[in-house]
CSV table of N, CA and C in Angstrom, one decimal:
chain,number,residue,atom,x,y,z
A,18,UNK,N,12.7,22.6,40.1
A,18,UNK,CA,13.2,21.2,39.9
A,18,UNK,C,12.1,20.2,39.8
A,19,UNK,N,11.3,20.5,40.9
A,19,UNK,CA,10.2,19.4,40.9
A,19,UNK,C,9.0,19.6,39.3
A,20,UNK,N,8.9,20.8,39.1
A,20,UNK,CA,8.3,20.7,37.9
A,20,UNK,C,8.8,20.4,36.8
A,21,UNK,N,10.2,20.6,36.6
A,21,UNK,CA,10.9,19.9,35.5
A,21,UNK,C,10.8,18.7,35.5
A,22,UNK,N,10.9,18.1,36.3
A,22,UNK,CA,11.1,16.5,36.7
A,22,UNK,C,9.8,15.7,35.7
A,23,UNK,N,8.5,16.7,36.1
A,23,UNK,CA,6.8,16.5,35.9
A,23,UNK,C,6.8,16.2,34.7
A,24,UNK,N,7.7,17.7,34.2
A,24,UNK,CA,7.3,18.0,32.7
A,24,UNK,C,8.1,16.6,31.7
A,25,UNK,N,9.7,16.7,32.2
A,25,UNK,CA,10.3,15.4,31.4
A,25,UNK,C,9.3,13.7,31.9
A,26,UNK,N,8.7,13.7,33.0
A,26,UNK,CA,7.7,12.6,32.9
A,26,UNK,C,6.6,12.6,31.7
A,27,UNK,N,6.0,13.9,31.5
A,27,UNK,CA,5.0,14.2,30.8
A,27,UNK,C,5.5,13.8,29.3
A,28,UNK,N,6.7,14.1,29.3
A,28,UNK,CA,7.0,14.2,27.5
A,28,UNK,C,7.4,12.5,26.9
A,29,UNK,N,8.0,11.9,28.5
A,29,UNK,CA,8.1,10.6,28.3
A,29,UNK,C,7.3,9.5,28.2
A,30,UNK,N,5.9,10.2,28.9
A,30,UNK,CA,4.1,9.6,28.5
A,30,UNK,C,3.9,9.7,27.6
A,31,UNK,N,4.3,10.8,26.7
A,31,UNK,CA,3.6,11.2,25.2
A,31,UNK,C,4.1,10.3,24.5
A,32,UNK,N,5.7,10.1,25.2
A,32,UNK,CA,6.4,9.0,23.9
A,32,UNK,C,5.8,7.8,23.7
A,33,UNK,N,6.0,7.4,25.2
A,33,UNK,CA,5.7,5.6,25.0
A,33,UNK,C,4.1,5.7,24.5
A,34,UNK,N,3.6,6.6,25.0
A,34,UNK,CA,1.7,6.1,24.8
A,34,UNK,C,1.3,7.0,24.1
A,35,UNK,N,1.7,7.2,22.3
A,35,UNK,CA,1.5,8.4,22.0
A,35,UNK,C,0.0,8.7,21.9
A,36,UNK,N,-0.6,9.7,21.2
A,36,UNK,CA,-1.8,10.4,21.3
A,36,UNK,C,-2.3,10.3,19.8
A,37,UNK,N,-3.4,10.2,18.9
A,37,UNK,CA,-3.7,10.5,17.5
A,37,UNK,C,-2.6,9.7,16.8
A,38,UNK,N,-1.7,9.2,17.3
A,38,UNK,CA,-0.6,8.2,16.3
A,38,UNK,C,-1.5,7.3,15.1
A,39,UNK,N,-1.2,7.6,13.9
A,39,UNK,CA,-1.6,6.8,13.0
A,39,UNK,C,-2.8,7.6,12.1
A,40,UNK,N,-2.0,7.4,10.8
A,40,UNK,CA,-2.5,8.4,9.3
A,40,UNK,C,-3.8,8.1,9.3
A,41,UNK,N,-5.0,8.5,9.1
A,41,UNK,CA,-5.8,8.2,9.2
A,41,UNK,C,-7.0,9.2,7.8
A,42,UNK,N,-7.8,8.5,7.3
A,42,UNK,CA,-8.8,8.8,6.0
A,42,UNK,C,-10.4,9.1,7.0
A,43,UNK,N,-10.8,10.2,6.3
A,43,UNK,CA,-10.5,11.5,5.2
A,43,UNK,C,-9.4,12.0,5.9
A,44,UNK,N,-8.9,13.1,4.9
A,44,UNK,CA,-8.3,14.1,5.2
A,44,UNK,C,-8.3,15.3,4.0
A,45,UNK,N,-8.2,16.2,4.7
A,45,UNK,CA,-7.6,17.6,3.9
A,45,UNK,C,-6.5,17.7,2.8
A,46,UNK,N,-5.2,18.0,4.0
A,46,UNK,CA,-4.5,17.8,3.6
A,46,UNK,C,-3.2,16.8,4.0
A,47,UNK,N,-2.4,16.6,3.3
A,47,UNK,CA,-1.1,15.9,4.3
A,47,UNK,C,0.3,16.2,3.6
A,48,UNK,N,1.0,16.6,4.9
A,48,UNK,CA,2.3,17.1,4.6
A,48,UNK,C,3.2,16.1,5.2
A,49,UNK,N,4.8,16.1,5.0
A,49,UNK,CA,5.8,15.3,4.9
A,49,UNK,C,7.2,16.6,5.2
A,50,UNK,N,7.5,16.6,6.9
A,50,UNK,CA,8.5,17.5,7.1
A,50,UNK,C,9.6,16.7,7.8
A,51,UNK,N,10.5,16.9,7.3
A,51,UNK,CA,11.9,16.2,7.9
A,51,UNK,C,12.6,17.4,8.4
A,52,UNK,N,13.5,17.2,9.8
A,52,UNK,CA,14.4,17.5,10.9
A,52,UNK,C,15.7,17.5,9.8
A,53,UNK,N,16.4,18.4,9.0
A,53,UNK,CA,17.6,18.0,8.5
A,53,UNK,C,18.6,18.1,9.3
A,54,UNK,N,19.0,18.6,10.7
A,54,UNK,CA,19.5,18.6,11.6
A,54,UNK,C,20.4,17.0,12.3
A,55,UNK,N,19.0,16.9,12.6
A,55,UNK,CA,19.0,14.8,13.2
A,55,UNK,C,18.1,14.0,12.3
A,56,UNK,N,17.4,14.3,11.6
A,56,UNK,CA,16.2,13.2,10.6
A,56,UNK,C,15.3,12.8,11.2
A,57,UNK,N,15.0,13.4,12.2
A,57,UNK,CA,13.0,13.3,12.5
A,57,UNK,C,12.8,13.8,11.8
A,58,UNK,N,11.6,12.6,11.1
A,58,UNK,CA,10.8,13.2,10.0
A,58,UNK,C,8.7,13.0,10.5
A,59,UNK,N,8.2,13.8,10.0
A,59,UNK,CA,6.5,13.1,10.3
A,59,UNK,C,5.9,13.3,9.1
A,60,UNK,N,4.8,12.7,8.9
A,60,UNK,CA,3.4,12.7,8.2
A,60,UNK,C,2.6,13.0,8.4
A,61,UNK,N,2.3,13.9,8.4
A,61,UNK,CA,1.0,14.5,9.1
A,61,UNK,C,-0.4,15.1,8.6
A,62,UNK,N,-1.6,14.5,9.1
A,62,UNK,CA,-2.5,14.6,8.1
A,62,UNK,C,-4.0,15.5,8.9
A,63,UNK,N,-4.2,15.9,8.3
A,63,UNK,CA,-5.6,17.4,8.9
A,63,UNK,C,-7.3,17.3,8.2
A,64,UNK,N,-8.2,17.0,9.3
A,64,UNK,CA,-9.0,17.0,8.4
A,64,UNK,C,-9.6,18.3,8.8
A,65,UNK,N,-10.4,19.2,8.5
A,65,UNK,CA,-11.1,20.2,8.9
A,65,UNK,C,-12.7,20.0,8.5
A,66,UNK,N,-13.4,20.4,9.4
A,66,UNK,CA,-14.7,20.6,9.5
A,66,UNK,C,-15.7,22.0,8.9
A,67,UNK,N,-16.8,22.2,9.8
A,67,UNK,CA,-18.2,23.5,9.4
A,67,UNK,C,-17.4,24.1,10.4
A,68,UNK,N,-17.6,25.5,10.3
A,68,UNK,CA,-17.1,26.6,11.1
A,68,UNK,C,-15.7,26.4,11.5
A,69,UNK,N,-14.4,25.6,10.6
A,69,UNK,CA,-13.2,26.0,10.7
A,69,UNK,C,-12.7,25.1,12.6
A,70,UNK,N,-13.4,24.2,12.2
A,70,UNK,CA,-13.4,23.3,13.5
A,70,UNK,C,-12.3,22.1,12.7
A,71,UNK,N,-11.3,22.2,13.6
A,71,UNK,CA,-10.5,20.7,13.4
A,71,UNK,C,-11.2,19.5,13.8
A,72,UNK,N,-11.1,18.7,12.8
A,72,UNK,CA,-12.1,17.8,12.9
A,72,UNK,C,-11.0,16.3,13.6
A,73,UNK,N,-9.6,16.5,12.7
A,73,UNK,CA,-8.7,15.2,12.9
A,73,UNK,C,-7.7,15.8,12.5
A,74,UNK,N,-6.4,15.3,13.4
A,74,UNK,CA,-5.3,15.6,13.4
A,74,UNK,C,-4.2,14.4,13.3
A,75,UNK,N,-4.1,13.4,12.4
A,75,UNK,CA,-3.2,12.2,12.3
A,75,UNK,C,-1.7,12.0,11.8
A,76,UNK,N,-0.9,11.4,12.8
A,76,UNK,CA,0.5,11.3,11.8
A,76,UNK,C,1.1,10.2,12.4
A,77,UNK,N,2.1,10.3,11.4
A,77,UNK,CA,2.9,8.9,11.6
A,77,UNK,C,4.8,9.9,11.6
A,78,UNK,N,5.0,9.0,12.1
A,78,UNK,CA,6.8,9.6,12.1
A,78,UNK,C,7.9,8.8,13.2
A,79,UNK,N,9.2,9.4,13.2
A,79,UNK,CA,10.2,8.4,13.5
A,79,UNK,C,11.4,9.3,14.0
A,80,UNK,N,11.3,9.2,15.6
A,80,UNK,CA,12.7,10.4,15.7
A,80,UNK,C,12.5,10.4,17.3
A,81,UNK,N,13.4,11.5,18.0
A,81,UNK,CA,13.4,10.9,19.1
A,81,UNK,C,12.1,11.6,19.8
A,82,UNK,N,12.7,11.5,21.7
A,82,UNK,CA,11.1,11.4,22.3
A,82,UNK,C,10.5,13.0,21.8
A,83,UNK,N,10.9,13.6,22.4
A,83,UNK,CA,10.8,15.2,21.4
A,83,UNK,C,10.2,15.6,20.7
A,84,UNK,N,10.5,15.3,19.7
A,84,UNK,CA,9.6,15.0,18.4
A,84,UNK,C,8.2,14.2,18.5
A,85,UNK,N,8.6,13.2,18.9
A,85,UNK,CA,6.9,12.3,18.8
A,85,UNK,C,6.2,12.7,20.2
A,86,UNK,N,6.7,13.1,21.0
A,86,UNK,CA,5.7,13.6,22.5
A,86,UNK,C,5.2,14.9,21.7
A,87,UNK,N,5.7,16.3,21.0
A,87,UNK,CA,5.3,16.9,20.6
A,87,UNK,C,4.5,16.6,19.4
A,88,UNK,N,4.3,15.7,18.7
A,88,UNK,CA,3.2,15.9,18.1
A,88,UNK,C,1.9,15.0,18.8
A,89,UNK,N,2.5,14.1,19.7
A,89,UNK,CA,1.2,13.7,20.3
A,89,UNK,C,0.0,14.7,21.3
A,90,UNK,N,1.2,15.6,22.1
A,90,UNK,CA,0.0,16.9,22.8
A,90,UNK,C,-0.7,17.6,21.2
A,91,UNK,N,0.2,17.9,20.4
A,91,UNK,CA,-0.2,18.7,19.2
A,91,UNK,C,-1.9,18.3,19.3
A,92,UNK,N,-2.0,16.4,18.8
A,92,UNK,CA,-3.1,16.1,18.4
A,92,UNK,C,-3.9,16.6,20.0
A,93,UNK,N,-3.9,16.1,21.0
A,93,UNK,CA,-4.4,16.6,22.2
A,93,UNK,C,-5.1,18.0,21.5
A,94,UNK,N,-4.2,18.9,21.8
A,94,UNK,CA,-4.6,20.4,22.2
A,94,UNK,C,-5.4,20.8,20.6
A,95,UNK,N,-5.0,20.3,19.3
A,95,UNK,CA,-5.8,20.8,18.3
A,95,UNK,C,-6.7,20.0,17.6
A,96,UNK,N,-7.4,18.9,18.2
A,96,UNK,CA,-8.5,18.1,17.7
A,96,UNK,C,-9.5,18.6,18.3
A,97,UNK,N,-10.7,18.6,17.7
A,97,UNK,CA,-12.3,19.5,18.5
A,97,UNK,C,-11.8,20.8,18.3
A,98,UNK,N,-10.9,21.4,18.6
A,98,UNK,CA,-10.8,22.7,18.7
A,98,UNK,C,-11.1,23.5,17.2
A,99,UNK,N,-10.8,25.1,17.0
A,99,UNK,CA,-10.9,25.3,15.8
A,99,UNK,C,-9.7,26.1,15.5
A,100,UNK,N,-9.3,26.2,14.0
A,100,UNK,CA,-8.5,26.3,13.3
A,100,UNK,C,-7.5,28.0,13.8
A,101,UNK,N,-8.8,28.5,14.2
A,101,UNK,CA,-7.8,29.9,15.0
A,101,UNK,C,-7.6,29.9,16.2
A,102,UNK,N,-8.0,29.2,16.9
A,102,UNK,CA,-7.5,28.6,18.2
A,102,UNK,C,-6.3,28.0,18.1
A,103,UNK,N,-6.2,27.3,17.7
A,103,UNK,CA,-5.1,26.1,17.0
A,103,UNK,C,-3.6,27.4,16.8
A,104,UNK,N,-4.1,28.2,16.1
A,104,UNK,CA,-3.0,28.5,15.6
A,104,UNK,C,-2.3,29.9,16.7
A,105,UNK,N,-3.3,29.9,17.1
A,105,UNK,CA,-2.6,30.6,18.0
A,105,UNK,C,-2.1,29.8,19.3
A,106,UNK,N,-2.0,28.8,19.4
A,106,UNK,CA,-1.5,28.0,20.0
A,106,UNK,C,0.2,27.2,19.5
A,107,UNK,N,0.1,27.3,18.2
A,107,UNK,CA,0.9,27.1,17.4
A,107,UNK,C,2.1,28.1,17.3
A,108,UNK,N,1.6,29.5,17.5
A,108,UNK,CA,2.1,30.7,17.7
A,108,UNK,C,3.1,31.3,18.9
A,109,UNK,N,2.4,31.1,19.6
A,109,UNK,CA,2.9,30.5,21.4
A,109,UNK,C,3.7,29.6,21.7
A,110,UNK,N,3.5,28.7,21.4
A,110,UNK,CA,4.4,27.6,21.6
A,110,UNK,C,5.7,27.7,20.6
A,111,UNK,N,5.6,28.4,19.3
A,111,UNK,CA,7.2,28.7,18.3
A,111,UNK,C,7.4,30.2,19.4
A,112,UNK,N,6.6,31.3,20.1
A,112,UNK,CA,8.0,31.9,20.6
A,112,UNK,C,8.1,31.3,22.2
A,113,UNK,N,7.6,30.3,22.5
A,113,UNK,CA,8.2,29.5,23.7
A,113,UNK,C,9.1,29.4,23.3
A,114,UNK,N,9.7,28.8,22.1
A,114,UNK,CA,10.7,27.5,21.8
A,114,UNK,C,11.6,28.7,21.2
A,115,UNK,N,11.7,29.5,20.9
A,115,UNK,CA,12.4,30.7,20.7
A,115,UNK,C,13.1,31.2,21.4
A,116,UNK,N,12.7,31.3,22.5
A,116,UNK,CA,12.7,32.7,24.0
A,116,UNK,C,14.0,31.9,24.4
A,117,UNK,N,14.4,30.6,24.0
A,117,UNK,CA,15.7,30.3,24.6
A,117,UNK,C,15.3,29.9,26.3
A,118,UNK,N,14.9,29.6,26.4
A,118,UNK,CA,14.3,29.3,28.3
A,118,UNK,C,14.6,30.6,29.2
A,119,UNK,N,14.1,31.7,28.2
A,119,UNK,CA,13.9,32.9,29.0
A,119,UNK,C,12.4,33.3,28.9
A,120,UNK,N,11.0,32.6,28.6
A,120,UNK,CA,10.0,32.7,28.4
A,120,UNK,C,9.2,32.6,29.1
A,121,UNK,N,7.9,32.7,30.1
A,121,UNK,CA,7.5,32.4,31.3
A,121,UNK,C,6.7,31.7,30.4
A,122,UNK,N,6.0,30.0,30.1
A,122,UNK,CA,4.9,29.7,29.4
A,122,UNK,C,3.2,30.3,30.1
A,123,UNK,N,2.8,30.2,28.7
A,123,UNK,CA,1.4,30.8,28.9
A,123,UNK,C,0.7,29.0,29.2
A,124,UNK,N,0.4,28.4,30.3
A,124,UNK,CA,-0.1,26.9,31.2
A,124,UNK,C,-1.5,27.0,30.3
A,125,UNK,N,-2.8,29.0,30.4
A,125,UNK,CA,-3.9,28.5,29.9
A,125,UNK,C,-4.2,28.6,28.8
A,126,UNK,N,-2.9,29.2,27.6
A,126,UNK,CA,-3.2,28.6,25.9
A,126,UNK,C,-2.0,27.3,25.6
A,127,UNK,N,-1.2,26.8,26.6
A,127,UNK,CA,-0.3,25.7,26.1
A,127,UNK,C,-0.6,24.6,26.2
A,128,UNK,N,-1.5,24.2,27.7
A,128,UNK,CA,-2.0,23.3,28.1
A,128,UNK,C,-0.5,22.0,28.4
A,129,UNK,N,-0.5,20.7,28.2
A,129,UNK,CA,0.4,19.7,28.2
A,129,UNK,C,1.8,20.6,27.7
A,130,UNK,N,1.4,21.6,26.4
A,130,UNK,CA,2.8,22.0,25.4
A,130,UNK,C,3.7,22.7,26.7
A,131,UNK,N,3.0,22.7,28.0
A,131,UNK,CA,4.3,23.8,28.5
A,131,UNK,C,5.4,22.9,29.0
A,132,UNK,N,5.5,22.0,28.7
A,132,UNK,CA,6.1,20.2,29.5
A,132,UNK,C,7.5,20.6,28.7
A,133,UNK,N,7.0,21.4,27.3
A,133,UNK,CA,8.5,21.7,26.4
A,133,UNK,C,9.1,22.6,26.5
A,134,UNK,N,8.7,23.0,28.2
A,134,UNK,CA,9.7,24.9,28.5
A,134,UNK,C,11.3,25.0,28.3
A,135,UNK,N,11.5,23.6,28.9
A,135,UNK,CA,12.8,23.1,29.1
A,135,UNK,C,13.8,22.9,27.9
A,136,UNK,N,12.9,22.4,27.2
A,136,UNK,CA,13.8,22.5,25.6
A,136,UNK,C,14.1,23.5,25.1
A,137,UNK,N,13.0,24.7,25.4
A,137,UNK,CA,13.8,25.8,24.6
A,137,UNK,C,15.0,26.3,25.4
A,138,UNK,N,16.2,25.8,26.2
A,138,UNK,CA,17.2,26.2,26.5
A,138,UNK,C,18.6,25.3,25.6
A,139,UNK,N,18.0,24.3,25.1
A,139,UNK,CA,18.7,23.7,23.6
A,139,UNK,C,18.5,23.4,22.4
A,140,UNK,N,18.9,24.8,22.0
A,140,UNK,CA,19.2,25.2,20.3
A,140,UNK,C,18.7,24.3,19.7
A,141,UNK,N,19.7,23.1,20.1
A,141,UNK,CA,20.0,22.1,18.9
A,141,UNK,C,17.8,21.1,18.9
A,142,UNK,N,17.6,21.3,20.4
A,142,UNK,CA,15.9,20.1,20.6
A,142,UNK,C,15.1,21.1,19.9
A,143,UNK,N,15.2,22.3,20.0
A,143,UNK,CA,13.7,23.1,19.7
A,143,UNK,C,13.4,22.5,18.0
A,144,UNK,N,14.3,22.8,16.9
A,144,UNK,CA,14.0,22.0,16.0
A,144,UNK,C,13.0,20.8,16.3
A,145,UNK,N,13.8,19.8,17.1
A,145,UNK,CA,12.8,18.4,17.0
A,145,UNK,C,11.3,18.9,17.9
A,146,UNK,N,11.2,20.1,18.5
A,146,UNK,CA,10.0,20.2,19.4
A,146,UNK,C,8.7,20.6,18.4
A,147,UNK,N,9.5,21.8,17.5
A,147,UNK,CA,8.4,22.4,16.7
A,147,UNK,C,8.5,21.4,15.5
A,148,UNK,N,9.1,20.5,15.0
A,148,UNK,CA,8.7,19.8,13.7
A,148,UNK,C,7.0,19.3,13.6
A,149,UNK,N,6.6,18.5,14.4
A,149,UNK,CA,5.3,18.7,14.2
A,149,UNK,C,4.4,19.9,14.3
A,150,UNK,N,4.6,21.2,15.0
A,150,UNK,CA,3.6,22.2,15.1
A,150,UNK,C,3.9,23.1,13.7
A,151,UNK,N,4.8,22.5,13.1
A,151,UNK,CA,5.3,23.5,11.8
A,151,UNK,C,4.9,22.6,10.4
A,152,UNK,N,4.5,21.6,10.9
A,152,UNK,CA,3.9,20.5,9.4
A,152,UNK,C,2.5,20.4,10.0
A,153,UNK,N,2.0,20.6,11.0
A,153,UNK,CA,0.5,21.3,11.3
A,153,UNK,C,0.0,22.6,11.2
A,154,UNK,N,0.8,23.2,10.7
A,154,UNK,CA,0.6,24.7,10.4
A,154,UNK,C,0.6,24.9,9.0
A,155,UNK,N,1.7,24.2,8.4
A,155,UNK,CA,1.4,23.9,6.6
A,155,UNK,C,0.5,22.9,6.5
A,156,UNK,N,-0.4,22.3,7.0
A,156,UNK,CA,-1.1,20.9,6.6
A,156,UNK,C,-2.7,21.9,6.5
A,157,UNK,N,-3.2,23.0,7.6
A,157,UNK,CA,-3.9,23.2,7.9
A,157,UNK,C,-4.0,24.7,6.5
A,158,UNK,N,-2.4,25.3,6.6
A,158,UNK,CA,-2.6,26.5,4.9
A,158,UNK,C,-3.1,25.8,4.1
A,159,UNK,N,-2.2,24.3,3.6
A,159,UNK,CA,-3.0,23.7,2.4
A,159,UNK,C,-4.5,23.4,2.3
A,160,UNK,N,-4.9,22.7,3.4
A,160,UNK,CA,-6.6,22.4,3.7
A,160,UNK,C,-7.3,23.7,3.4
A,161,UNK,N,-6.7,24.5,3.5
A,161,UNK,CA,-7.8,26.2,3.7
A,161,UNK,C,-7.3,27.1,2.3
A,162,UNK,N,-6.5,26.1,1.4
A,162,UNK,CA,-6.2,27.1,0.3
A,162,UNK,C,-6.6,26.3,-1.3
C-alpha cells in the first residue's frame, strides 16, 4: 500500500514537472502517435549519436497524467543511454503493462518506469502508459533505417 501510494506520487511529479518536455532541433527522426481509445496524442522526437548512443529524446503532447508522466521517465531512462539498452527497456516495460498486475517489475532495468506497475491492472490505462514507449520505439526504427 505504501509503495503504491510512492509510485502514484511519482507519476504525479512526472506530470506537473515534466522531464525532456519540448520538441527540440536536431533530430533524427519524429513521430506523431495518438491514443484512439481516449485521444492522448504525442510528438516525439529522437536524436541519435556515434556508437548508437541516444543523444536526445523530445516531445510534446496532450492527455492525461499517464501518458505525459510516462513519457517524461521515458526521456529520463533513455537519454545518454544507448539505443539497445533503451530498447530493451522498452521491451520490459510493454510486458509489465501486459502481465495485467501479475508481473513482479524488474526496479534494475525499469528504474522510475516501475511507478506504472499499477496501471497494468487497467486494460483501459496501459494504452495511455505505453503511448509514448511505442512512438519511441518507431522514432528510433526510422532514425536507424
Amino acid at each position: 500500500m505504501i509503495a503504491e501510494s510512492m509510485y502514484q506520487e511519482l507519476i504525479l511529479e512526472h506530470y506537473k514537472h515534466p522531464q525532456g518536455r519540448g520538441l527540440r532541433d536536431p533530430y533524427d527522426a519524429e513521430v506523431h502517435h495518438v491514443n484512439p481509445t481516449c485521444g492522448d496524442e504525442i510528438t516525439m522526437r529522437v536524436k541519435l549519436g556515434d556508437g548508437g548512443k541516444v543523444e536526445d529524446v523530445s516531445y510534446d503532447g496532450q492527455g492525461c497524467s499517464i501518458s505525459q508522466a510516462a513519457a517524461s521517465v521515458l526521456y529520463e531512462l533513455a537519454t545518454g543511454s544507448t539505443v539497445t539498452d533503451t530498447l530493451g527497456v522498452v521491451d520490459e516495460f510493454t510486458r509489465l503493462m501486459q502481465g495485467r498486475g501479475k508481473i513482479e517489475p524488474d526496479e534494475d532495468v525499469l528504474g522510475d518506469a516501475v511507478a506504472f506497475a499499477g496501471v497494468a491492472k487497467f486494460p483501459a490505462r496501459v494504452k495511455c502508459a505505453l503511448l509514448a514507449w511505442m512512438a519511441y520505439k518507431d522514432a528510433v526504427v526510422r532514425s536507424t533505417t
